[in-house]
C-alpha positions as YAML, in Angstrom:
chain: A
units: angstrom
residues:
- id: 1
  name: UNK
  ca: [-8.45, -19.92, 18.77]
- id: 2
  name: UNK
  ca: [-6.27, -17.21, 18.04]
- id: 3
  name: UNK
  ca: [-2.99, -18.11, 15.58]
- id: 4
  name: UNK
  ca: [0.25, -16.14, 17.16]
- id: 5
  name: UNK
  ca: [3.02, -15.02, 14.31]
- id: 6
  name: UNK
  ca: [6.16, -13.77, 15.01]
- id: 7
  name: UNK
  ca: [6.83, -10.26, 14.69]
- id: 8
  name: UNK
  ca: [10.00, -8.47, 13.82]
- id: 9
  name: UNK
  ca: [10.69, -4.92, 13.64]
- id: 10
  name: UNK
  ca: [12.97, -3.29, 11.27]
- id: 11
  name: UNK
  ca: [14.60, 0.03, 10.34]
- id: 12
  name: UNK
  ca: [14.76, 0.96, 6.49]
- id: 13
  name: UNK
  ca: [16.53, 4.40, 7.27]
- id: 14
  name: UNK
  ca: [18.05, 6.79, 9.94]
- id: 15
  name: UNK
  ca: [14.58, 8.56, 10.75]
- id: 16
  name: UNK
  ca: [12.51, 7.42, 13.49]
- id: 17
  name: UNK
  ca: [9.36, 6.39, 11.60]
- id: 18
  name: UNK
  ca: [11.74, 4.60, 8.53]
- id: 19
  name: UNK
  ca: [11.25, 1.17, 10.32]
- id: 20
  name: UNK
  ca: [8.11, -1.52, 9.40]
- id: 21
  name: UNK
  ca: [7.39, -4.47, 11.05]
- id: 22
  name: UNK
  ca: [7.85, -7.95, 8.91]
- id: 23
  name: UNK
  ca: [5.15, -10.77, 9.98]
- id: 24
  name: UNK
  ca: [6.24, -14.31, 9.41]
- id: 25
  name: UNK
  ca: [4.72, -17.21, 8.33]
- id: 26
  name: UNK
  ca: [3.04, -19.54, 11.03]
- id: 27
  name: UNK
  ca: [2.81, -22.55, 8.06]
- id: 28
  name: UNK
  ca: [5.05, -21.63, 5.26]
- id: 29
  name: UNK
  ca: [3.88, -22.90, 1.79]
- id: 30
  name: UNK
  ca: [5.97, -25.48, 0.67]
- id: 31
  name: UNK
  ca: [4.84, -24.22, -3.32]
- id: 32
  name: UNK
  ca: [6.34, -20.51, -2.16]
- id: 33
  name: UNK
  ca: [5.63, -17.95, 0.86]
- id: 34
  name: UNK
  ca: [4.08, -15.03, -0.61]
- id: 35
  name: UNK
  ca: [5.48, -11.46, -0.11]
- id: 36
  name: UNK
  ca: [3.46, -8.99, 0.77]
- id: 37
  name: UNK
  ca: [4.30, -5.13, 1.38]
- id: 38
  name: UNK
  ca: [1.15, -3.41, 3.40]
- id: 39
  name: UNK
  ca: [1.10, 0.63, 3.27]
- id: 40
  name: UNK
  ca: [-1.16, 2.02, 5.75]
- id: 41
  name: UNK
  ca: [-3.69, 4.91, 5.37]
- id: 42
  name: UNK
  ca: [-4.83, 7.71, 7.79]
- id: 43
  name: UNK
  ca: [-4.80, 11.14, 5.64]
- id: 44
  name: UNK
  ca: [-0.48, 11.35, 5.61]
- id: 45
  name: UNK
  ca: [-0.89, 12.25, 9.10]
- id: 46
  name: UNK
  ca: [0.28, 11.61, 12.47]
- id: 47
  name: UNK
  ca: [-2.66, 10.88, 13.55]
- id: 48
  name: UNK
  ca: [-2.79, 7.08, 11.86]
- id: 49
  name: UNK
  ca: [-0.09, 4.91, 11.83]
- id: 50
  name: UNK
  ca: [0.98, 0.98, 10.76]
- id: 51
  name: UNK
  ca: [-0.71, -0.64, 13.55]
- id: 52
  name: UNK
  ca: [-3.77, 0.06, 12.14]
- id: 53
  name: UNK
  ca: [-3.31, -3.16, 9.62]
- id: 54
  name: UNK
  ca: [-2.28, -5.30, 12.44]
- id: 55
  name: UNK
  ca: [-5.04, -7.11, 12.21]
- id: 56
  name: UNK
  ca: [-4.63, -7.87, 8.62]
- id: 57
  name: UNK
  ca: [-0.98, -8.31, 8.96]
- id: 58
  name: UNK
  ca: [-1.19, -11.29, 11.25]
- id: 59
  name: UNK
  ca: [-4.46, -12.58, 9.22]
- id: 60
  name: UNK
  ca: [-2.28, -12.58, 6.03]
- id: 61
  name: UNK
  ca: [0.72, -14.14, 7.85]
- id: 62
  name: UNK
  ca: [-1.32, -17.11, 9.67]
- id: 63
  name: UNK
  ca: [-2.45, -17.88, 5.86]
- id: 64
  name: UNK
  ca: [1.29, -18.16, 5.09]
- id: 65
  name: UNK
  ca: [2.45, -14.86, 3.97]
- id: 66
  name: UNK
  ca: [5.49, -12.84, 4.55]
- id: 67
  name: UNK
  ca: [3.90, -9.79, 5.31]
- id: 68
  name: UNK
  ca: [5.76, -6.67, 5.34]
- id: 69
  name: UNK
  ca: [3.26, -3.43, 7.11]
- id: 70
  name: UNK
  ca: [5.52, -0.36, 6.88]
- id: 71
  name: UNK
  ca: [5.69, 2.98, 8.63]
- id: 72
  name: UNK
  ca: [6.53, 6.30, 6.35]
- id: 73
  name: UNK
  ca: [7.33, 9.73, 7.72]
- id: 74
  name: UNK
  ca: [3.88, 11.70, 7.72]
- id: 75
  name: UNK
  ca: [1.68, 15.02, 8.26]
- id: 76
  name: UNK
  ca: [3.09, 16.47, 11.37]
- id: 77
  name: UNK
  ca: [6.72, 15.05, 12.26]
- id: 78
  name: UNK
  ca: [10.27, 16.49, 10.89]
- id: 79
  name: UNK
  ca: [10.84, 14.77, 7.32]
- id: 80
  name: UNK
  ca: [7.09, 14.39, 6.92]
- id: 81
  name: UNK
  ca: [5.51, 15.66, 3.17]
- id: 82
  name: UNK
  ca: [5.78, 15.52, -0.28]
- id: 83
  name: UNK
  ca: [8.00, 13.59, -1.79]
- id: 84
  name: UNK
  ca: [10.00, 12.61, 1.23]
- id: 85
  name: UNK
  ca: [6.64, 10.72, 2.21]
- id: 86
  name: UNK
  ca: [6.26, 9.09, -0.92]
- id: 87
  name: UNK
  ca: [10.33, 8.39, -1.10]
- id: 88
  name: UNK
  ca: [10.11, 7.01, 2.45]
- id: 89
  name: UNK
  ca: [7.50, 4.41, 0.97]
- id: 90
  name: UNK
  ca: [9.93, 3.66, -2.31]
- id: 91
  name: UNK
  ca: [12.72, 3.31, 0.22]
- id: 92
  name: UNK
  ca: [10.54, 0.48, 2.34]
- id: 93
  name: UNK
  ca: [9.65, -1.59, -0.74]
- id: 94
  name: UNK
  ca: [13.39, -1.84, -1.67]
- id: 95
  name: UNK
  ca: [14.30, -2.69, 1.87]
- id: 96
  name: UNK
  ca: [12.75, -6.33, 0.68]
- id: 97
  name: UNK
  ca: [16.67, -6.63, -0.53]
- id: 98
  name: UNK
  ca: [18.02, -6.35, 2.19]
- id: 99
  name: UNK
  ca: [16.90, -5.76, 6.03]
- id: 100
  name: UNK
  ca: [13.38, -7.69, 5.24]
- id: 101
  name: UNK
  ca: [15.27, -10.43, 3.23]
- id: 102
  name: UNK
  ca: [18.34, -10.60, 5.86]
- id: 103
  name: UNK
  ca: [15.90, -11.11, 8.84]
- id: 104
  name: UNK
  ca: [13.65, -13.89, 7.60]
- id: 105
  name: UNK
  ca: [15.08, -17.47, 8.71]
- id: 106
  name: UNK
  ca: [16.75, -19.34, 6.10]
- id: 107
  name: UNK
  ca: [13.93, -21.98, 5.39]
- id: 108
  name: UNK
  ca: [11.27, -18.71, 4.93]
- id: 109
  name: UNK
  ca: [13.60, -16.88, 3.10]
- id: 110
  name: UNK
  ca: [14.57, -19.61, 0.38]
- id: 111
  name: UNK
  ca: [10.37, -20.41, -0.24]
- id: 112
  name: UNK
  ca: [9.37, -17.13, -0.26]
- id: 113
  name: UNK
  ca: [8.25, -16.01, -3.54]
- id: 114
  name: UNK
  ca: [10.44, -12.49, -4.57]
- id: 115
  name: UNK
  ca: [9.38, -13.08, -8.50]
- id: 116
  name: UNK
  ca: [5.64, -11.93, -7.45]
- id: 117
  name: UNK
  ca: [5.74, -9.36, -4.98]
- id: 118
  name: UNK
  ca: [2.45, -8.12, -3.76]
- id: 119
  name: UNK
  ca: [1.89, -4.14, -2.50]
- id: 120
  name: UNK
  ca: [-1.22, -3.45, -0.44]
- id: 121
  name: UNK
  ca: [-2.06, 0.41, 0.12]
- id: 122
  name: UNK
  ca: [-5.53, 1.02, 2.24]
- id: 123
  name: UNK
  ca: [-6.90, 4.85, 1.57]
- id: 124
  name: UNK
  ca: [-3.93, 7.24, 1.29]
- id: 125
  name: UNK
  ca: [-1.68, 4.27, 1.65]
- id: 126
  name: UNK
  ca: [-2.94, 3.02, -2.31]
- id: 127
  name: UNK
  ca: [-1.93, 6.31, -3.75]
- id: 128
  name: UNK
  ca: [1.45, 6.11, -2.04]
- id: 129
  name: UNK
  ca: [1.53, 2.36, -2.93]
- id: 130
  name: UNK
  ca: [0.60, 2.73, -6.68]
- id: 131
  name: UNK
  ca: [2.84, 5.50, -6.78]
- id: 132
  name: UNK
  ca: [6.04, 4.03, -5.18]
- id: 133
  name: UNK
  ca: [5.74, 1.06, -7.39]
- id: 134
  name: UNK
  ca: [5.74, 3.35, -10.48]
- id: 135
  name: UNK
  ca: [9.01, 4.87, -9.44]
- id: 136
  name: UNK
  ca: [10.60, 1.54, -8.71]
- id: 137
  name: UNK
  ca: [8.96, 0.33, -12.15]
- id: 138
  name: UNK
  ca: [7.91, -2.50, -10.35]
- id: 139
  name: UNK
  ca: [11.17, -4.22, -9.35]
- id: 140
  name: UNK
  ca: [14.14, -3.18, -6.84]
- id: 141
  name: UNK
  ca: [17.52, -5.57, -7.37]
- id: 142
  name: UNK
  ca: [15.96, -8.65, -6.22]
- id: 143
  name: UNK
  ca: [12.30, -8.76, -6.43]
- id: 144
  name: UNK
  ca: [9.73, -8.07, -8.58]
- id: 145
  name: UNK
  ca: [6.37, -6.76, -7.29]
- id: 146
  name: UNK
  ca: [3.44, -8.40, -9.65]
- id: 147
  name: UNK
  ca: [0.27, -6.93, -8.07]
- id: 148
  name: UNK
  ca: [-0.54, -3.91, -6.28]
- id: 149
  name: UNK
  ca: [-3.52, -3.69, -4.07]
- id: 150
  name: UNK
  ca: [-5.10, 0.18, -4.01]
- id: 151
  name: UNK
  ca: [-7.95, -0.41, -1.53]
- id: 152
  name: UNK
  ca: [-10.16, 2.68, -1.66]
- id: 153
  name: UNK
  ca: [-7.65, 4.84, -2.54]
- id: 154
  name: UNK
  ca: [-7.68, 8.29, -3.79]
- id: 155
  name: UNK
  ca: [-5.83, 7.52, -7.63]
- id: 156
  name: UNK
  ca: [-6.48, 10.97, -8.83]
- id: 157
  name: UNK
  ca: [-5.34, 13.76, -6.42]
- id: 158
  name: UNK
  ca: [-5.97, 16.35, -9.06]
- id: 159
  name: UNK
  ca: [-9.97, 16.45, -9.61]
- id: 160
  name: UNK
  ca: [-13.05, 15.36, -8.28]
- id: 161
  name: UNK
  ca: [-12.48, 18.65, -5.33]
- id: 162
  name: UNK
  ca: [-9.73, 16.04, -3.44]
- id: 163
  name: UNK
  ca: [-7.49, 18.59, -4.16]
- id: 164
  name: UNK
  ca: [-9.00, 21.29, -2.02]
- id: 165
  name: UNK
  ca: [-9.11, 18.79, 0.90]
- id: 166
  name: UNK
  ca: [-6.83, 20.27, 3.97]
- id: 167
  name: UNK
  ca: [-5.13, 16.66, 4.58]
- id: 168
  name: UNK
  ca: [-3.81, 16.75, 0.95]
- id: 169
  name: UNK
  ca: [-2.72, 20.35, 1.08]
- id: 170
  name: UNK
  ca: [-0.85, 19.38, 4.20]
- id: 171
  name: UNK
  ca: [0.41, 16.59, 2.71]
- id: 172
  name: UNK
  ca: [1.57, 19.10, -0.69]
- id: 173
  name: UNK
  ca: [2.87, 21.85, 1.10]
- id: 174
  name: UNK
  ca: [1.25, 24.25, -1.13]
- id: 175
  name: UNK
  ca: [-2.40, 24.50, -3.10]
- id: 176
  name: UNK
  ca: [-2.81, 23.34, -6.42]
- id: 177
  name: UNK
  ca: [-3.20, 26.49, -7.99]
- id: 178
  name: UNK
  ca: [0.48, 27.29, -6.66]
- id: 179
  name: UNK
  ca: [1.78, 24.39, -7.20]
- id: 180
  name: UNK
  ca: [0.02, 22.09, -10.29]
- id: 181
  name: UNK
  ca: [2.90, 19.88, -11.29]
- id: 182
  name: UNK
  ca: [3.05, 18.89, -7.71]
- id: 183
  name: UNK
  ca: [-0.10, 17.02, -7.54]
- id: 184
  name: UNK
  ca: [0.12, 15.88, -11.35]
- id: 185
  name: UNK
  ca: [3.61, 13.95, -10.02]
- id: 186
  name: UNK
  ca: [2.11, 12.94, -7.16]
- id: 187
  name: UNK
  ca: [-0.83, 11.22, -8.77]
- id: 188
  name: UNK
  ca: [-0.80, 7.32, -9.48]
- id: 189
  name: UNK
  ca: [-3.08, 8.20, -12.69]
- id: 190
  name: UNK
  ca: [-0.85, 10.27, -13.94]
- id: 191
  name: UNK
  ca: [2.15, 7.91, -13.90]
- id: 192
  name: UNK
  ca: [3.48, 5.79, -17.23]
- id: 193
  name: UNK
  ca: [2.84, 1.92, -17.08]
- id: 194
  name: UNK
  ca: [4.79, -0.05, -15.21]
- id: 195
  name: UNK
  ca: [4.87, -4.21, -15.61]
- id: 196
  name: UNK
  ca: [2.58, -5.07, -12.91]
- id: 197
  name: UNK
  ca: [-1.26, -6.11, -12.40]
- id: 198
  name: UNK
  ca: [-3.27, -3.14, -10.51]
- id: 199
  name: UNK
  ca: [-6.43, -4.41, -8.87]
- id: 200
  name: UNK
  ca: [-8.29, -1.10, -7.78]
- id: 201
  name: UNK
  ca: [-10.73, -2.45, -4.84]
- id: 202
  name: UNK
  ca: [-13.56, -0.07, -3.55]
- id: 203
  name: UNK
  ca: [-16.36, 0.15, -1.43]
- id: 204
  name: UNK
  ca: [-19.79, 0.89, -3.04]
- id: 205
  name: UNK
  ca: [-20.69, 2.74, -0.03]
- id: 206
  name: UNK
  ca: [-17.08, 4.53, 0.11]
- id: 207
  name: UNK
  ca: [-18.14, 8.47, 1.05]
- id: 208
  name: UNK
  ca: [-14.95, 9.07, 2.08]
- id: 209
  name: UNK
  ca: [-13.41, 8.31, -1.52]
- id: 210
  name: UNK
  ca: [-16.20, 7.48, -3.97]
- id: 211
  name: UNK
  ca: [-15.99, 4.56, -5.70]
- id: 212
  name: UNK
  ca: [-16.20, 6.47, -9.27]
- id: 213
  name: UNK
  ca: [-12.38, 7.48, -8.26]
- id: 214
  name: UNK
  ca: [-11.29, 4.19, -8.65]
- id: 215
  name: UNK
  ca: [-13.75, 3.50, -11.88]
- id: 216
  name: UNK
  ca: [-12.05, 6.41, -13.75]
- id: 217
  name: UNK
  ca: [-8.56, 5.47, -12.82]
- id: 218
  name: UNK
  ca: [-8.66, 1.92, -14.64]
- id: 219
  name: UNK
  ca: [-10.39, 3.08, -17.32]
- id: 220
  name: UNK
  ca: [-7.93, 5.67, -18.00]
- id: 221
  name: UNK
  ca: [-4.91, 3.42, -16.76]
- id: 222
  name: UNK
  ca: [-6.11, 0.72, -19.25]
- id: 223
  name: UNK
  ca: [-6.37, 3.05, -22.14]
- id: 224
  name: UNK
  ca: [-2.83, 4.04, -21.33]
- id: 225
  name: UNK
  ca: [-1.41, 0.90, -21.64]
- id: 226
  name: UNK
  ca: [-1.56, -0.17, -17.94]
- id: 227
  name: UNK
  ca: [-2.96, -3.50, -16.74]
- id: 228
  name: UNK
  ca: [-5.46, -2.88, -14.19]
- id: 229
  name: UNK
  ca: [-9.12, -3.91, -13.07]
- id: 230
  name: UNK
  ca: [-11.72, -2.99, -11.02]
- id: 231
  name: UNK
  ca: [-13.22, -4.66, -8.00]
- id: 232
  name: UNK
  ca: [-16.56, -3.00, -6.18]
- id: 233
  name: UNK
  ca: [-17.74, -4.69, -3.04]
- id: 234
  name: UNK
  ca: [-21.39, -4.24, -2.39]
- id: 235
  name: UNK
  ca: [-22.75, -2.90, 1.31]
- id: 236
  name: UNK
  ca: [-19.11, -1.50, 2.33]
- id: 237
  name: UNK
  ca: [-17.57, 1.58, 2.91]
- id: 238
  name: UNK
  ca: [-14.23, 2.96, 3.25]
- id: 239
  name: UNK
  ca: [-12.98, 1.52, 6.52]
- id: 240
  name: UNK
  ca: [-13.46, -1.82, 5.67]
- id: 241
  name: UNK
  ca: [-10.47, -3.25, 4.30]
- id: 242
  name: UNK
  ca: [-8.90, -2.62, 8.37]
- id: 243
  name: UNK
  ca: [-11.07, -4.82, 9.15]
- id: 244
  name: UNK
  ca: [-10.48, -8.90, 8.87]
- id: 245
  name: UNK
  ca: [-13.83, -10.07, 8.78]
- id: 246
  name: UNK
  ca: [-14.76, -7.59, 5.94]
- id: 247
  name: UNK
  ca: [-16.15, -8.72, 2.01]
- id: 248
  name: UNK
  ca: [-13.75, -5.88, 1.54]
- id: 249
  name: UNK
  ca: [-10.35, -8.16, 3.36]
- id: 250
  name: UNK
  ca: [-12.04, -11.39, 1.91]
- id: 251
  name: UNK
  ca: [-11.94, -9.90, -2.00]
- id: 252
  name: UNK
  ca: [-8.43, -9.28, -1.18]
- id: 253
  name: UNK
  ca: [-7.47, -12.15, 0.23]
- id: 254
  name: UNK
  ca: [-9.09, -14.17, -2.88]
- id: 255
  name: UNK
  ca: [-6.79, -11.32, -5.39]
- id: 256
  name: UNK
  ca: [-3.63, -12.79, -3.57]
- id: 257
  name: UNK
  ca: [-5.16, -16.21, -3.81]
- id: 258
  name: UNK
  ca: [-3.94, -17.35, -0.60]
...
């Protein structure tokens, strides 16, 4: 039998894809709601957008979450681009302070857990997550994001030919050869440490982002100073983590520990 959540939908700017939608608890915890901040994948286009981690959404609110699955502007609508993508996705996290924390009822609002924010980014969604928690240095004014969540996620938009790819020149405005810095800045491996836990999670059958990406971003993170580990789920490709009934949604779900 299907569990029904409650859904809310909120704006976190002026722009018509600055809103999210905030999933709450069916059985709050009485030990503390956990918040959770999903960023959705799909290339930085138009052509993908939050619904896609509906599913997961209300999965992770029927286990007792606050769940928080944002839209960003993207690929292919005004505002869309780098860095207003990647600001858009700064912007949403810090809207936990106010329009996300403002609409919860009282009794969700006062268990729910702002000291350990977590940040879930699926594909393109974990290199805007990882990188959005960087800039915030992983706290806005009230809350303070613990763990972020990169879920098959290109970490390294620099190497590896990713660079070439026409979603992420789209997404740059420009190649890298005419603009370097541009991808360096925009790349989650590239960014100082920041005081939160990264858990990198890939597919071993990932051919969409291979799961070396991921390998080579914690091992240079860690050198760097920055705590992070690696998870590989064996039989699974990119896709998965969309998917509830996944390994890939299950090793997630036991990261969060809910």
């Amino acid at each position: 039998m299907e569990v029904r959540v409650k859904r809310v939908k909120l704006a976190y700017g002026e722009r018509n894809s600055q809103f999210g939608h905030v999933y709450l608890p069916t059985s709050p915890a009485e030990n503390g709601v956990p918040v959770i901040v999903l960023v959705h994948g799909g290339y930085w286009s138009t052509e993908f957008g939050l619904t896609i981690e509906t599913a997961i959404a209300r999965d992770l609110a029927a286990r007792g979450a606050v769940v928080w699955n944002i839209e960003y502007r993207r690929v292919g609508e005004e505002g869309g681009g780098w860095p207003r993508t990647g600001n858009d996705v700064v912007a949403a996290i810090s809207a936990l302070d106010g329009p996300v924390r403002y609409a919860l009822p009282e009794h969700i609002a006062s268990a729910a857990d702002w000291s350990r924010v977590t940040v879930i980014g699926h594909s393109a969604g974990g290199q805007l997550g990882v990188w959005a928690v960087a800039q915030l240095g992983a706290v806005t004014k009230r809350a303070a994001i613990s763990t972020v969540i990169a879920q098959a996620a290109p970490l390294d938009l620099q190497s590896g030919g990713r660079a070439g790819r026409p979603s992420l020149r789209a997404l740059m405005g420009a190649s890298i050869k005419q603009a370097p810095q541009l991808y360096r800045d925009a790349s989650p491996v590239e960014q100082p440490p920041f005081p939160a836990h990264v858990v990198a999670i890939h597919g071993e059958l990932d051919e969409s982002v291979p799961v070396e990406v991921s390998r080579d971003y914690v091992h240079r993170v860690v050198h760097a100073g920055q705590s992070a580990e690696l998870i590989v789920v064996p039989g699974e490709g990119h896709d998965v983590f969309v998917n509830p009934r996944s390994r890939g949604h299950r090793e997630t779900v036991r990261v969060l520990g809910i």
